[in-house]
mmCIF file of C-alpha atoms and ligand atoms in Angstrom:
data_model
loop_
_atom_site.group_PDB
_atom_site.id
_atom_site.type_symbol
_atom_site.label_atom_id
_atom_site.label_comp_id
_atom_site.label_asym_id
_atom_site.label_seq_id
_atom_site.Cartn_x
_atom_site.Cartn_y
_atom_site.Cartn_z
ATOM 1 C CA UNK I 1 -9.650 -18.457 2.619
ATOM 2 C CA UNK I 2 -8.348 -16.174 -0.076
ATOM 3 C CA UNK I 3 -7.993 -18.367 -3.126
ATOM 4 C CA UNK I 4 -8.606 -18.075 -6.809
ATOM 5 C CA UNK I 5 -8.798 -20.471 -9.673
ATOM 6 C CA UNK I 6 -7.986 -17.985 -12.366
ATOM 7 C CA UNK I 7 -4.731 -16.222 -13.120
ATOM 8 C CA UNK I 8 -4.611 -12.529 -12.172
ATOM 9 C CA UNK I 9 -5.586 -10.267 -15.054
ATOM 10 C CA UNK I 10 -2.511 -8.203 -14.383
ATOM 11 C CA UNK I 11 -0.083 -10.985 -15.236
ATOM 12 C CA UNK I 12 1.536 -10.646 -18.629
ATOM 13 C CA UNK I 13 -0.487 -12.188 -21.353
ATOM 14 C CA UNK I 14 -0.604 -12.141 -25.078
ATOM 15 C CA UNK I 15 3.098 -12.767 -25.646
ATOM 16 C CA UNK I 16 3.264 -14.388 -29.039
ATOM 17 C CA UNK I 17 4.550 -17.873 -28.571
ATOM 18 C CA UNK I 18 7.522 -19.134 -30.493
ATOM 19 C CA UNK I 19 6.352 -21.859 -32.931
ATOM 20 C CA UNK I 20 8.591 -24.235 -31.006
ATOM 21 C CA UNK I 21 6.195 -24.058 -28.070
ATOM 22 C CA UNK I 22 2.942 -24.868 -29.772
ATOM 23 C CA UNK I 23 1.256 -27.838 -28.157
ATOM 24 C CA UNK I 24 3.978 -28.345 -25.549
ATOM 25 C CA UNK I 25 2.004 -27.387 -22.454
ATOM 26 C CA UNK I 26 -1.344 -26.707 -23.996
ATOM 27 C CA UNK I 27 -3.664 -28.375 -21.537
ATOM 28 C CA UNK I 28 -3.948 -28.573 -17.774
ATOM 29 C CA UNK I 29 -3.139 -32.274 -17.484
ATOM 30 C CA UNK I 30 0.095 -32.846 -19.331
ATOM 31 C CA UNK I 31 3.407 -31.178 -20.043
ATOM 32 C CA UNK I 32 5.715 -32.103 -22.873
ATOM 33 C CA UNK I 33 9.039 -33.363 -21.568
ATOM 34 C CA UNK I 34 10.925 -30.984 -23.873
ATOM 35 C CA UNK I 35 9.908 -28.187 -21.489
ATOM 36 C CA UNK I 36 12.562 -29.621 -19.161
ATOM 37 C CA UNK I 37 15.198 -30.661 -21.677
ATOM 38 C CA UNK I 38 15.316 -28.339 -24.698
ATOM 39 C CA UNK I 39 17.936 -25.543 -24.427
ATOM 40 C CA UNK I 40 15.920 -23.442 -26.884
ATOM 41 C CA UNK I 41 12.939 -23.509 -24.531
ATOM 42 C CA UNK I 42 15.231 -22.575 -21.655
ATOM 43 C CA UNK I 43 16.327 -19.495 -23.639
ATOM 44 C CA UNK I 44 12.704 -18.571 -24.351
ATOM 45 C CA UNK I 45 11.904 -18.874 -20.634
ATOM 46 C CA UNK I 46 14.638 -16.371 -19.848
ATOM 47 C CA UNK I 47 13.274 -13.971 -22.435
ATOM 48 C CA UNK I 48 9.548 -14.368 -21.836
ATOM 49 C CA UNK I 49 9.321 -15.278 -18.133
ATOM 50 C CA UNK I 50 12.386 -14.134 -16.215
ATOM 51 C CA UNK I 51 12.674 -10.768 -17.948
ATOM 52 C CA UNK I 52 9.064 -9.892 -17.075
ATOM 53 C CA UNK I 53 8.324 -11.387 -13.655
ATOM 54 C CA UNK I 54 9.186 -10.230 -10.140
ATOM 55 C CA UNK I 55 12.182 -12.094 -8.704
ATOM 56 C CA UNK I 56 13.317 -12.349 -5.086
ATOM 57 C CA UNK I 57 16.421 -10.243 -4.468
ATOM 58 C CA UNK I 58 17.060 -10.274 -0.712
ATOM 59 C CA UNK I 59 15.486 -10.336 2.720
ATOM 60 C CA UNK I 60 15.397 -6.956 4.410
ATOM 61 C CA UNK I 61 17.352 -8.221 7.428
ATOM 62 C CA UNK I 62 20.359 -8.993 5.211
ATOM 63 C CA UNK I 63 20.803 -5.390 4.145
ATOM 64 C CA UNK I 64 20.296 -3.290 7.257
ATOM 65 C CA UNK I 65 23.453 -1.165 7.364
ATOM 66 C CA UNK I 66 24.583 1.440 4.867
ATOM 67 C CA UNK I 67 26.795 -0.301 2.333
ATOM 68 C CA UNK I 68 25.285 -3.780 2.825
ATOM 69 C CA UNK I 69 24.838 -5.346 -0.596
ATOM 70 C CA UNK I 70 23.706 -8.515 -2.333
ATOM 71 C CA UNK I 71 24.247 -9.371 -5.999
ATOM 72 C CA UNK I 72 22.211 -11.664 -8.208
ATOM 73 C CA UNK I 73 20.851 -11.886 -11.754
ATOM 74 C CA UNK I 74 17.532 -11.115 -13.383
ATOM 75 C CA UNK I 75 17.076 -13.052 -16.624
ATOM 76 C CA UNK I 76 20.853 -13.337 -16.841
ATOM 77 C CA UNK I 77 21.437 -9.609 -16.225
ATOM 78 C CA UNK I 78 23.631 -8.830 -13.205
ATOM 79 C CA UNK I 79 22.069 -6.644 -10.518
ATOM 80 C CA UNK I 80 23.134 -5.343 -7.123
ATOM 81 C CA UNK I 81 20.917 -4.361 -4.194
ATOM 82 C CA UNK I 82 22.683 -1.955 -1.862
ATOM 83 C CA UNK I 83 21.658 0.069 1.197
ATOM 84 C CA UNK I 84 22.649 3.690 0.619
ATOM 85 C CA UNK I 85 24.220 6.018 3.158
ATOM 86 C CA UNK I 86 20.806 7.711 3.215
ATOM 87 C CA UNK I 87 19.221 4.470 4.500
ATOM 88 C CA UNK I 88 17.373 3.636 1.287
ATOM 89 C CA UNK I 89 17.700 0.242 -0.362
ATOM 90 C CA UNK I 90 18.147 0.426 -4.134
ATOM 91 C CA UNK I 91 18.586 -2.052 -6.961
ATOM 92 C CA UNK I 92 20.982 -1.267 -9.809
ATOM 93 C CA UNK I 93 22.259 -3.023 -12.879
ATOM 94 C CA UNK I 94 25.636 -4.318 -11.739
ATOM 95 C CA UNK I 95 27.680 -2.893 -14.579
ATOM 96 C CA UNK I 96 30.202 -0.083 -14.780
ATOM 97 C CA UNK I 97 29.179 2.937 -16.828
ATOM 98 C CA UNK I 98 32.664 3.141 -18.382
ATOM 99 C CA UNK I 99 33.136 -0.041 -20.388
ATOM 100 C CA UNK I 100 30.566 -2.295 -18.800
ATOM 101 C CA UNK I 101 32.632 -4.378 -16.376
ATOM 102 C CA UNK I 102 30.761 -6.313 -13.702
ATOM 103 C CA UNK I 103 31.163 -3.845 -10.875
ATOM 104 C CA UNK I 104 30.788 -6.090 -7.812
ATOM 105 C CA UNK I 105 31.409 -9.821 -8.080
ATOM 106 C CA UNK I 106 30.954 -10.902 -4.456
ATOM 107 C CA UNK I 107 27.549 -12.505 -3.742
ATOM 108 C CA UNK I 108 27.089 -10.305 -0.658
ATOM 109 C CA UNK I 109 29.059 -8.012 1.608
ATOM 110 C CA UNK I 110 29.582 -4.521 2.928
ATOM 111 C CA UNK I 111 31.329 -1.586 1.288
ATOM 112 C CA UNK I 112 31.777 2.169 1.585
ATOM 113 C CA UNK I 113 31.991 2.627 -2.162
ATOM 114 C CA UNK I 114 32.183 0.503 -5.287
ATOM 115 C CA UNK I 115 35.378 0.800 -7.293
ATOM 116 C CA UNK I 116 35.497 -0.824 -10.715
ATOM 117 C CA UNK I 117 38.665 -2.928 -11.000
ATOM 118 C CA UNK I 118 39.274 -2.058 -14.654
ATOM 119 C CA UNK I 119 39.935 1.728 -14.664
ATOM 120 C CA UNK I 120 38.792 2.652 -11.147
ATOM 121 C CA UNK I 121 35.607 4.541 -11.858
ATOM 122 C CA UNK I 122 34.068 4.658 -8.391
ATOM 123 C CA UNK I 123 30.462 4.849 -7.205
ATOM 124 C CA UNK I 124 28.921 5.638 -3.819
ATOM 125 C CA UNK I 125 26.371 3.448 -2.057
ATOM 126 C CA UNK I 126 23.540 5.442 -3.628
ATOM 127 C CA UNK I 127 24.788 4.598 -7.111
ATOM 128 C CA UNK I 128 26.308 7.999 -7.833
ATOM 129 C CA UNK I 129 29.577 8.211 -9.757
ATOM 130 C CA UNK I 130 32.033 9.952 -7.448
ATOM 131 C CA UNK I 131 35.435 9.571 -9.014
ATOM 132 C CA UNK I 132 36.969 9.059 -12.460
ATOM 133 C CA UNK I 133 40.754 9.027 -12.919
ATOM 134 C CA UNK I 134 41.885 11.805 -15.271
ATOM 135 C CA UNK I 135 38.318 12.978 -15.743
ATOM 136 C CA UNK I 136 39.508 16.125 -17.533
ATOM 137 C CA UNK I 137 40.453 13.908 -20.484
ATOM 138 C CA UNK I 138 36.733 13.492 -21.231
ATOM 139 C CA UNK I 139 36.309 17.203 -21.880
ATOM 140 C CA UNK I 140 33.706 19.642 -20.616
ATOM 141 C CA UNK I 141 30.752 17.578 -21.729
ATOM 142 C CA UNK I 142 31.314 14.844 -19.121
ATOM 143 C CA UNK I 143 28.741 14.888 -16.304
ATOM 144 C CA UNK I 144 29.108 12.788 -13.159
ATOM 145 C CA UNK I 145 25.364 13.023 -12.609
ATOM 146 C CA UNK I 146 24.701 11.374 -15.963
ATOM 147 C CA UNK I 147 27.001 8.441 -15.289
ATOM 148 C CA UNK I 148 25.650 6.917 -12.119
ATOM 149 C CA UNK I 149 24.595 3.282 -11.896
ATOM 150 C CA UNK I 150 21.393 2.480 -13.764
ATOM 151 C CA UNK I 151 18.459 1.547 -11.501
ATOM 152 C CA UNK I 152 16.520 -1.621 -12.263
ATOM 153 C CA UNK I 153 13.047 -0.736 -13.525
ATOM 154 C CA UNK I 154 11.114 -2.156 -10.559
ATOM 155 C CA UNK I 155 12.068 -2.812 -6.944
ATOM 156 C CA UNK I 156 9.615 -3.300 -4.101
ATOM 157 C CA UNK I 157 9.187 -5.082 -0.782
ATOM 158 C CA UNK I 158 6.489 -7.346 0.626
ATOM 159 C CA UNK I 159 6.631 -8.731 4.177
ATOM 160 C CA UNK I 160 10.365 -8.077 4.410
ATOM 161 C CA UNK I 161 11.108 -9.715 1.052
ATOM 162 C CA UNK I 162 12.565 -7.495 -1.675
ATOM 163 C CA UNK I 163 11.714 -8.295 -5.269
ATOM 164 C CA UNK I 164 12.995 -6.780 -8.496
ATOM 165 C CA UNK I 165 11.755 -6.854 -12.073
ATOM 166 C CA UNK I 166 13.365 -5.729 -15.328
ATOM 167 C CA UNK I 167 10.051 -4.914 -16.994
ATOM 168 C CA UNK I 168 8.872 -1.328 -16.400
ATOM 169 C CA UNK I 169 5.385 -2.381 -17.515
ATOM 170 C CA UNK I 170 5.034 -5.251 -15.043
ATOM 171 C CA UNK I 171 2.108 -4.971 -12.615
ATOM 172 C CA UNK I 172 2.904 -3.658 -9.119
ATOM 173 C CA UNK I 173 4.357 -6.349 -6.854
ATOM 174 C CA UNK I 174 1.298 -6.808 -4.657
ATOM 175 C CA UNK I 175 -0.901 -7.101 -7.726
ATOM 176 C CA UNK I 176 1.479 -9.631 -9.249
ATOM 177 C CA UNK I 177 1.362 -11.676 -6.040
ATOM 178 C CA UNK I 178 -2.433 -11.541 -6.123
ATOM 179 C CA UNK I 179 -4.019 -14.094 -3.781
ATOM 180 C CA UNK I 180 -0.547 -15.300 -2.756
ATOM 181 C CA UNK I 181 0.266 -11.954 -1.090
ATOM 182 C CA UNK I 182 -1.456 -12.834 2.187
ATOM 183 C CA UNK I 183 0.167 -16.275 2.302
ATOM 184 C CA UNK I 184 3.572 -14.705 1.747
ATOM 185 C CA UNK I 185 2.902 -12.211 4.526
ATOM 186 C CA UNK I 186 1.997 -15.080 6.838
ATOM 187 C CA UNK I 187 5.304 -16.837 6.225
ATOM 188 C CA UNK I 188 7.173 -13.528 6.372
ATOM 189 C CA UNK I 189 6.335 -12.952 10.038
ATOM 190 C CA UNK I 190 6.589 -15.337 12.966
ATOM 191 C CA UNK I 191 3.764 -14.981 15.482
ATOM 192 C CA UNK I 192 3.627 -11.308 14.517
ATOM 193 C CA UNK I 193 7.378 -10.795 14.709
ATOM 194 C CA UNK I 194 9.661 -9.867 11.858
ATOM 195 C CA UNK I 195 12.187 -12.445 10.745
ATOM 196 C CA UNK I 196 15.939 -12.289 10.444
ATOM 197 C CA UNK I 197 17.934 -14.321 7.954
ATOM 198 C CA UNK I 198 20.405 -16.476 9.888
ATOM 199 C CA UNK I 199 22.235 -17.544 6.758
ATOM 200 C CA UNK I 200 21.862 -19.472 3.547
ATOM 201 C CA UNK I 201 23.307 -22.490 1.808
ATOM 202 C CA UNK I 202 24.127 -22.338 -1.866
ATOM 203 C CA UNK I 203 23.998 -25.592 -3.799
ATOM 204 C CA UNK I 204 23.458 -26.862 -7.334
ATOM 205 C CA UNK I 205 21.599 -29.739 -8.857
ATOM 206 C CA UNK I 206 21.907 -31.254 -12.313
ATOM 207 C CA UNK I 207 18.373 -30.827 -13.568
ATOM 208 C CA UNK I 208 15.878 -28.281 -14.798
ATOM 209 C CA UNK I 209 14.931 -25.341 -12.551
ATOM 210 C CA UNK I 210 11.212 -26.171 -12.607
ATOM 211 C CA UNK I 211 11.727 -29.496 -10.840
ATOM 212 C CA UNK I 212 12.352 -27.830 -7.477
ATOM 213 C CA UNK I 213 9.248 -25.641 -7.797
ATOM 214 C CA UNK I 214 7.118 -28.644 -8.665
ATOM 215 C CA UNK I 215 8.711 -30.801 -5.993
ATOM 216 C CA UNK I 216 7.969 -28.277 -3.258
ATOM 217 C CA UNK I 217 4.301 -28.066 -4.178
ATOM 218 C CA UNK I 218 3.810 -31.763 -4.962
ATOM 219 C CA UNK I 219 3.508 -32.718 -1.328
ATOM 220 C CA UNK I 220 2.491 -36.273 -2.039
ATOM 221 C CA UNK I 221 6.023 -37.233 -3.051
ATOM 222 C CA UNK I 222 6.972 -36.911 0.617
ATOM 223 C CA UNK I 223 5.275 -40.054 1.811
ATOM 224 C CA UNK I 224 7.070 -42.080 -0.839
ATOM 225 C CA UNK I 225 10.426 -40.485 -1.578
ATOM 226 C CA UNK I 226 11.028 -39.373 2.009
ATOM 227 C CA UNK I 227 9.427 -42.332 3.717
ATOM 228 C CA UNK I 228 12.677 -43.557 5.199
ATOM 229 C CA UNK I 229 13.828 -40.075 6.224
ATOM 230 C CA UNK I 230 10.557 -39.266 7.954
ATOM 231 C CA UNK I 231 10.499 -42.554 9.800
ATOM 232 C CA UNK I 232 13.904 -41.621 11.169
ATOM 233 C CA UNK I 233 12.601 -38.172 12.064
ATOM 234 C CA UNK I 234 9.663 -39.615 13.970
ATOM 235 C CA UNK I 235 12.057 -41.698 16.019
ATOM 236 C CA UNK I 236 14.344 -38.738 16.577
ATOM 237 C CA UNK I 237 11.605 -36.410 17.784
ATOM 238 C CA UNK I 238 9.731 -39.165 19.634
ATOM 239 C CA UNK I 239 6.516 -38.284 17.856
ATOM 240 C CA UNK I 240 3.904 -40.574 19.255
ATOM 241 C CA UNK I 241 1.121 -41.867 17.083
ATOM 242 C CA UNK I 242 3.035 -41.701 13.857
ATOM 243 C CA UNK I 243 5.812 -43.786 12.475
ATOM 244 C CA UNK I 244 6.672 -41.174 9.906
ATOM 245 C CA UNK I 245 4.756 -39.193 7.351
ATOM 246 C CA UNK I 246 1.057 -39.037 8.001
ATOM 247 C CA UNK I 247 -1.572 -37.997 5.507
ATOM 248 C CA UNK I 248 -4.712 -36.772 7.183
ATOM 249 C CA UNK I 249 -7.716 -36.455 4.912
ATOM 250 C CA UNK I 250 -9.185 -32.965 5.031
ATOM 251 C CA UNK I 251 -6.227 -31.228 6.599
ATOM 252 C CA UNK I 252 -3.898 -30.823 3.626
ATOM 253 C CA UNK I 253 -4.667 -28.551 0.732
ATOM 254 C CA UNK I 254 -2.983 -27.964 -2.560
ATOM 255 C CA UNK I 255 -3.869 -24.377 -3.447
ATOM 256 C CA UNK I 256 -4.232 -22.724 -6.815
ATOM 257 C CA UNK I 257 -3.321 -19.071 -6.247
ATOM 258 C CA UNK I 258 -3.607 -17.782 -9.795
ATOM 259 C CA UNK I 259 -0.147 -18.284 -11.273
ATOM 260 C CA UNK I 260 1.281 -19.117 -7.851
ATOM 261 C CA UNK I 261 0.657 -22.224 -5.781
ATOM 262 C CA UNK I 262 0.758 -23.364 -2.190
ATOM 263 C CA UNK I 263 0.604 -26.408 -0.058
ATOM 264 C CA UNK I 264 -1.242 -25.771 3.176
ATOM 265 C CA UNK I 265 -1.786 -28.013 6.174
ATOM 266 C CA UNK I 266 -3.884 -26.123 8.598
ATOM 267 C CA UNK I 267 -5.585 -28.142 11.305
ATOM 268 C CA UNK I 268 -4.773 -30.560 14.074
ATOM 269 C CA UNK I 269 -1.116 -30.308 13.312
ATOM 270 C CA UNK I 270 -0.279 -29.885 16.980
ATOM 271 C CA UNK I 271 -0.901 -33.570 17.407
ATOM 272 C CA UNK I 272 2.044 -34.199 15.164
ATOM 273 C CA UNK I 273 4.454 -31.596 16.369
ATOM 274 C CA UNK I 274 6.894 -30.788 19.056
ATOM 275 C CA UNK I 275 6.453 -27.061 18.477
ATOM 276 C CA UNK I 276 3.486 -24.898 19.274
ATOM 277 C CA UNK I 277 3.956 -21.276 18.232
ATOM 278 C CA UNK I 278 2.712 -21.677 14.701
ATOM 279 C CA UNK I 279 0.200 -24.281 13.676
ATOM 280 C CA UNK I 280 0.120 -24.109 9.969
ATOM 281 C CA UNK I 281 2.453 -25.856 7.564
ATOM 282 C CA UNK I 282 2.627 -23.642 4.528
ATOM 283 C CA UNK I 283 4.771 -24.084 1.434
ATOM 284 C CA UNK I 284 4.364 -21.320 -1.106
ATOM 285 C CA UNK I 285 5.647 -21.162 -4.681
ATOM 286 C CA UNK I 286 5.764 -17.669 -6.178
ATOM 287 C CA UNK I 287 5.921 -17.962 -9.937
ATOM 288 C CA UNK I 288 8.367 -18.526 -11.421
ATOM 289 C CA UNK I 289 11.195 -19.322 -9.029
ATOM 290 C CA UNK I 290 10.782 -18.258 -5.402
ATOM 291 C CA UNK I 291 9.658 -20.523 -2.578
ATOM 292 C CA UNK I 292 8.775 -19.596 1.000
ATOM 293 C CA UNK I 293 8.256 -22.366 3.532
ATOM 294 C CA UNK I 294 7.235 -22.827 7.100
ATOM 295 C CA UNK I 295 7.129 -26.237 8.734
ATOM 296 C CA UNK I 296 5.881 -26.445 12.329
ATOM 297 C CA UNK I 297 7.368 -29.890 12.862
ATOM 298 C CA UNK I 298 10.849 -28.502 12.355
ATOM 299 C CA UNK I 299 9.704 -25.023 13.427
ATOM 300 C CA UNK I 300 11.784 -23.555 10.648
ATOM 301 C CA UNK I 301 11.096 -20.808 8.139
ATOM 302 C CA UNK I 302 13.023 -21.029 4.908
ATOM 303 C CA UNK I 303 13.224 -19.447 1.473
ATOM 304 C CA UNK I 304 14.446 -21.142 -1.667
ATOM 305 C CA UNK I 305 15.687 -18.933 -4.458
ATOM 306 C CA UNK I 306 15.939 -20.906 -7.680
ATOM 307 C CA UNK I 307 18.556 -19.654 -10.142
ATOM 308 C CA UNK I 308 18.374 -21.360 -13.538
ATOM 309 C CA UNK I 309 21.842 -21.833 -15.038
ATOM 310 C CA UNK I 310 21.050 -23.943 -18.088
ATOM 311 C CA UNK I 311 18.310 -26.325 -19.115
ATOM 312 C CA UNK I 312 19.781 -29.054 -16.902
ATOM 313 C CA UNK I 313 21.684 -27.124 -14.242
ATOM 314 C CA UNK I 314 20.218 -25.065 -11.408
ATOM 315 C CA UNK I 315 21.664 -23.142 -8.493
ATOM 316 C CA UNK I 316 19.687 -22.766 -5.292
ATOM 317 C CA UNK I 317 20.090 -20.353 -2.423
ATOM 318 C CA UNK I 318 18.271 -21.750 0.587
ATOM 319 C CA UNK I 319 17.742 -19.457 3.574
ATOM 320 C CA UNK I 320 17.141 -20.198 7.213
ATOM 321 C CA UNK I 321 15.215 -17.505 9.110
ATOM 322 C CA UNK I 322 14.334 -16.990 12.755
ATOM 323 C CA UNK I 323 12.132 -14.593 14.709
ATOM 324 C CA UNK I 324 14.048 -11.460 15.660
ATOM 325 C CA UNK I 325 13.518 -12.089 19.382
ATOM 326 C CA UNK I 326 15.116 -15.550 19.260
ATOM 327 C CA UNK I 327 18.064 -15.889 21.618
ATOM 328 C CA UNK I 328 21.470 -17.027 20.416
ATOM 329 C CA UNK I 329 20.722 -20.479 21.730
ATOM 330 C CA UNK I 330 17.347 -20.602 19.973
ATOM 331 C CA UNK I 331 18.940 -19.401 16.746
ATOM 332 C CA UNK I 332 21.523 -22.155 16.962
ATOM 333 C CA UNK I 333 18.777 -24.721 17.514
ATOM 334 C CA UNK I 334 16.717 -23.407 14.587
ATOM 335 C CA UNK I 335 19.810 -23.449 12.369
ATOM 336 C CA UNK I 336 20.505 -27.018 13.378
ATOM 337 C CA UNK I 337 16.971 -28.168 12.629
ATOM 338 C CA UNK I 338 17.162 -26.403 9.261
ATOM 339 C CA UNK I 339 20.490 -28.057 8.522
ATOM 340 C CA UNK I 340 19.150 -31.528 9.245
ATOM 341 C CA UNK I 341 15.839 -31.071 7.414
ATOM 342 C CA UNK I 342 15.875 -28.680 4.439
ATOM 343 C CA UNK I 343 19.606 -28.133 4.240
ATOM 344 C CA UNK I 344 21.171 -29.626 1.098
ATOM 345 C CA UNK I 345 22.507 -32.452 3.254
ATOM 346 C CA UNK I 346 19.346 -32.725 5.343
ATOM 347 C CA UNK I 347 16.955 -35.627 5.570
ATOM 348 C CA UNK I 348 14.568 -34.377 2.901
ATOM 349 C CA UNK I 349 17.090 -32.307 0.940
ATOM 350 C CA UNK I 350 19.307 -35.180 -0.151
ATOM 351 C CA UNK I 351 16.401 -37.313 -1.355
ATOM 352 C CA UNK I 352 15.091 -34.481 -3.528
ATOM 353 C CA UNK I 353 18.430 -33.472 -5.048
ATOM 354 C CA UNK I 354 19.255 -37.068 -5.940
ATOM 355 C CA UNK I 355 15.878 -37.719 -7.519
ATOM 356 C CA UNK I 356 16.062 -34.510 -9.629
ATOM 357 C CA UNK I 357 19.110 -35.862 -11.492
ATOM 358 C CA UNK I 358 17.284 -39.112 -11.977
ATOM 359 C CA UNK I 359 14.204 -37.342 -13.370
ATOM 360 C CA UNK I 360 16.359 -35.292 -15.735
ATOM 361 C CA UNK I 361 18.061 -38.459 -16.952
ATOM 362 C CA UNK I 362 14.722 -40.179 -17.531
ATOM 363 C CA UNK I 363 13.381 -37.171 -19.406
ATOM 364 C CA UNK I 364 16.067 -37.658 -22.072
ATOM 365 C CA UNK I 365 13.914 -40.461 -23.498
ATOM 366 C CA UNK I 366 12.231 -38.242 -26.071
ATOM 367 C CA UNK I 367 9.414 -40.622 -26.975
ATOM 368 C CA UNK I 368 8.669 -41.406 -23.336
ATOM 369 C CA UNK I 369 5.323 -39.621 -23.325
ATOM 370 C CA UNK I 370 4.101 -36.446 -21.699
ATOM 371 C CA UNK I 371 4.507 -35.584 -18.033
ATOM 372 C CA UNK I 372 1.351 -36.064 -15.981
ATOM 373 C CA UNK I 373 0.256 -33.202 -13.714
ATOM 374 C CA UNK I 374 -3.338 -34.397 -13.449
ATOM 375 C CA UNK I 375 -3.647 -35.611 -9.852
ATOM 376 C CA UNK I 376 -6.833 -34.143 -8.376
ATOM 377 C CA UNK I 377 -8.047 -32.787 -11.735
ATOM 378 C CA UNK I 378 -11.686 -33.592 -10.973
ATOM 379 C CA UNK I 379 -11.801 -31.729 -7.689
ATOM 380 C CA UNK I 380 -14.012 -28.712 -8.094
ATOM 381 C CA UNK I 381 -12.901 -27.081 -4.845
ATOM 382 C CA UNK I 382 -10.146 -24.650 -5.877
ATOM 383 C CA UNK I 383 -8.332 -25.444 -2.649
ATOM 384 C CA UNK I 384 -7.773 -28.949 -3.937
ATOM 385 C CA UNK I 385 -6.206 -31.457 -1.643
ATOM 386 C CA UNK I 386 -5.335 -33.626 -0.054
ATOM 387 C CA UNK I 387 -1.947 -33.409 -1.673
ATOM 388 C CA UNK I 388 -2.626 -33.259 -5.383
ATOM 389 C CA UNK I 389 -1.343 -31.280 -8.369
ATOM 390 C CA UNK I 390 -3.529 -28.161 -8.047
ATOM 391 C CA UNK I 391 -0.589 -25.976 -7.061
ATOM 392 C CA UNK I 392 1.665 -27.458 -9.747
ATOM 393 C CA UNK I 393 -0.970 -26.761 -12.382
ATOM 394 C CA UNK I 394 -1.169 -23.153 -11.168
ATOM 395 C CA UNK I 395 2.528 -22.716 -11.940
ATOM 396 C CA UNK I 396 2.071 -24.179 -15.397
ATOM 397 C CA UNK I 397 -0.792 -21.755 -15.918
ATOM 398 C CA UNK I 398 1.717 -18.968 -15.296
ATOM 399 C CA UNK I 399 4.223 -20.629 -17.613
ATOM 400 C CA UNK I 400 1.712 -20.793 -20.458
ATOM 401 C CA UNK I 401 0.574 -17.239 -19.841
ATOM 402 C CA UNK I 402 4.067 -15.727 -19.957
ATOM 403 C CA UNK I 403 5.248 -17.956 -22.799
ATOM 404 C CA UNK I 404 2.170 -17.062 -24.829
ATOM 405 C CA UNK I 405 0.878 -20.621 -25.137
ATOM 406 C CA UNK I 406 -2.858 -20.835 -25.574
ATOM 407 C CA UNK I 407 -4.341 -23.399 -23.204
ATOM 408 C CA UNK I 408 -7.459 -23.829 -25.283
ATOM 409 C CA UNK I 409 -5.588 -24.819 -28.416
ATOM 410 C CA UNK I 410 -5.386 -28.549 -28.687
ATOM 411 C CA UNK I 411 -5.657 -29.251 -24.978
ATOM 412 C CA UNK I 412 -5.151 -32.975 -24.500
ATOM 413 C CA UNK I 413 -7.378 -34.936 -22.170
ATOM 414 C CA UNK I 414 -6.582 -37.660 -19.689
HETATM 415 S S1 FES M 501 35.105 -0.502 -17.122
HETATM 416 FE FE1 FES M 501 34.810 0.228 -15.138
HETATM 417 S S2 FES M 501 36.303 1.716 -14.906
HETATM 418 FE FE2 FES M 501 36.564 1.058 -16.914
HETATM 419 FE FE1 FE2 M 502 10.939 -33.418 -0.930
#
């Protein structure tokens, strides 16, 4: 299995940490609770992490036709991905070249051209400026070719997933993904078929953005927090031999993939499932804020795009995907299973969203001690497991690396 216990060399390192950060997440076992509650640290994360890392922009199936677009933000900067009339997908800063107005404010859609509402400068789907009212008033020096939309520094695709990055010096996408690239490719195809995005829910929760990343990779919360929900699921799907969540020693692995992490359940899962095409439950966290999931029990592939809003507010875009060959009826069934499982109102979704607010509230107790991410610390196998904090620690390794915090300095011990 392709795993690593060290962060890729290509990830950004050497950023000089703000004095505020010293000692906050120095060691592998603990995290200071201010990392989740201090607005100044949130601002530093935007500057040092989100402005330098690759972020998910869109799935290829969403933007197939010329003029299909999706808008989002990179480190707070508005961007738009749009399929040009020439068939190429491009990523631009979503700002008018005249006086800077946000050019497109819809989250997604289809257009023939992009007209700025303020003074009607208009751009084609390839980002070129094509019309300016009273252009002669700008004199002879005005050049249309010099006033097209500005491309984002980096834009690339892996397994149908498009990622963008503001930093021209960032490592290439596949290098950034490192050992997680093959896991992402596995989730990005279904039994060898490409996926199509059926749709996505957008929801918010009142807590720090990192809680959803950690929650997805801390698989052991499931048997406690979701105990009731999974018992109901077992009854619903008539799963014999289990009354709910079942931990099977040796079959569940928490993976350290450099600065990314995964939860992997890879054997004997057929005994638990009603589906057979894929065997492997795989939850993957791409640092800092993208999650790809496949669960064979629900037979659903999903992405979670985490959009930090403030230190205690987070938006989430959660996708449901299906194999391209799925019939309308199969797509409806997959959508339904997604809705009732990982949807924001689903069996597991509600439990998680509710507990995030509760965690954030508890974290306000400033002298409440550091957060423990030490489960499984003594395992020497980099695959970790069953169900410990290996993957969560991998993400914090990325956090320290991009924030410039030296792990060796003052690392606390258990
Ligand atoms: S700001 Fe866009 S046309 Fe003026
Ligand atoms: Fe959960």
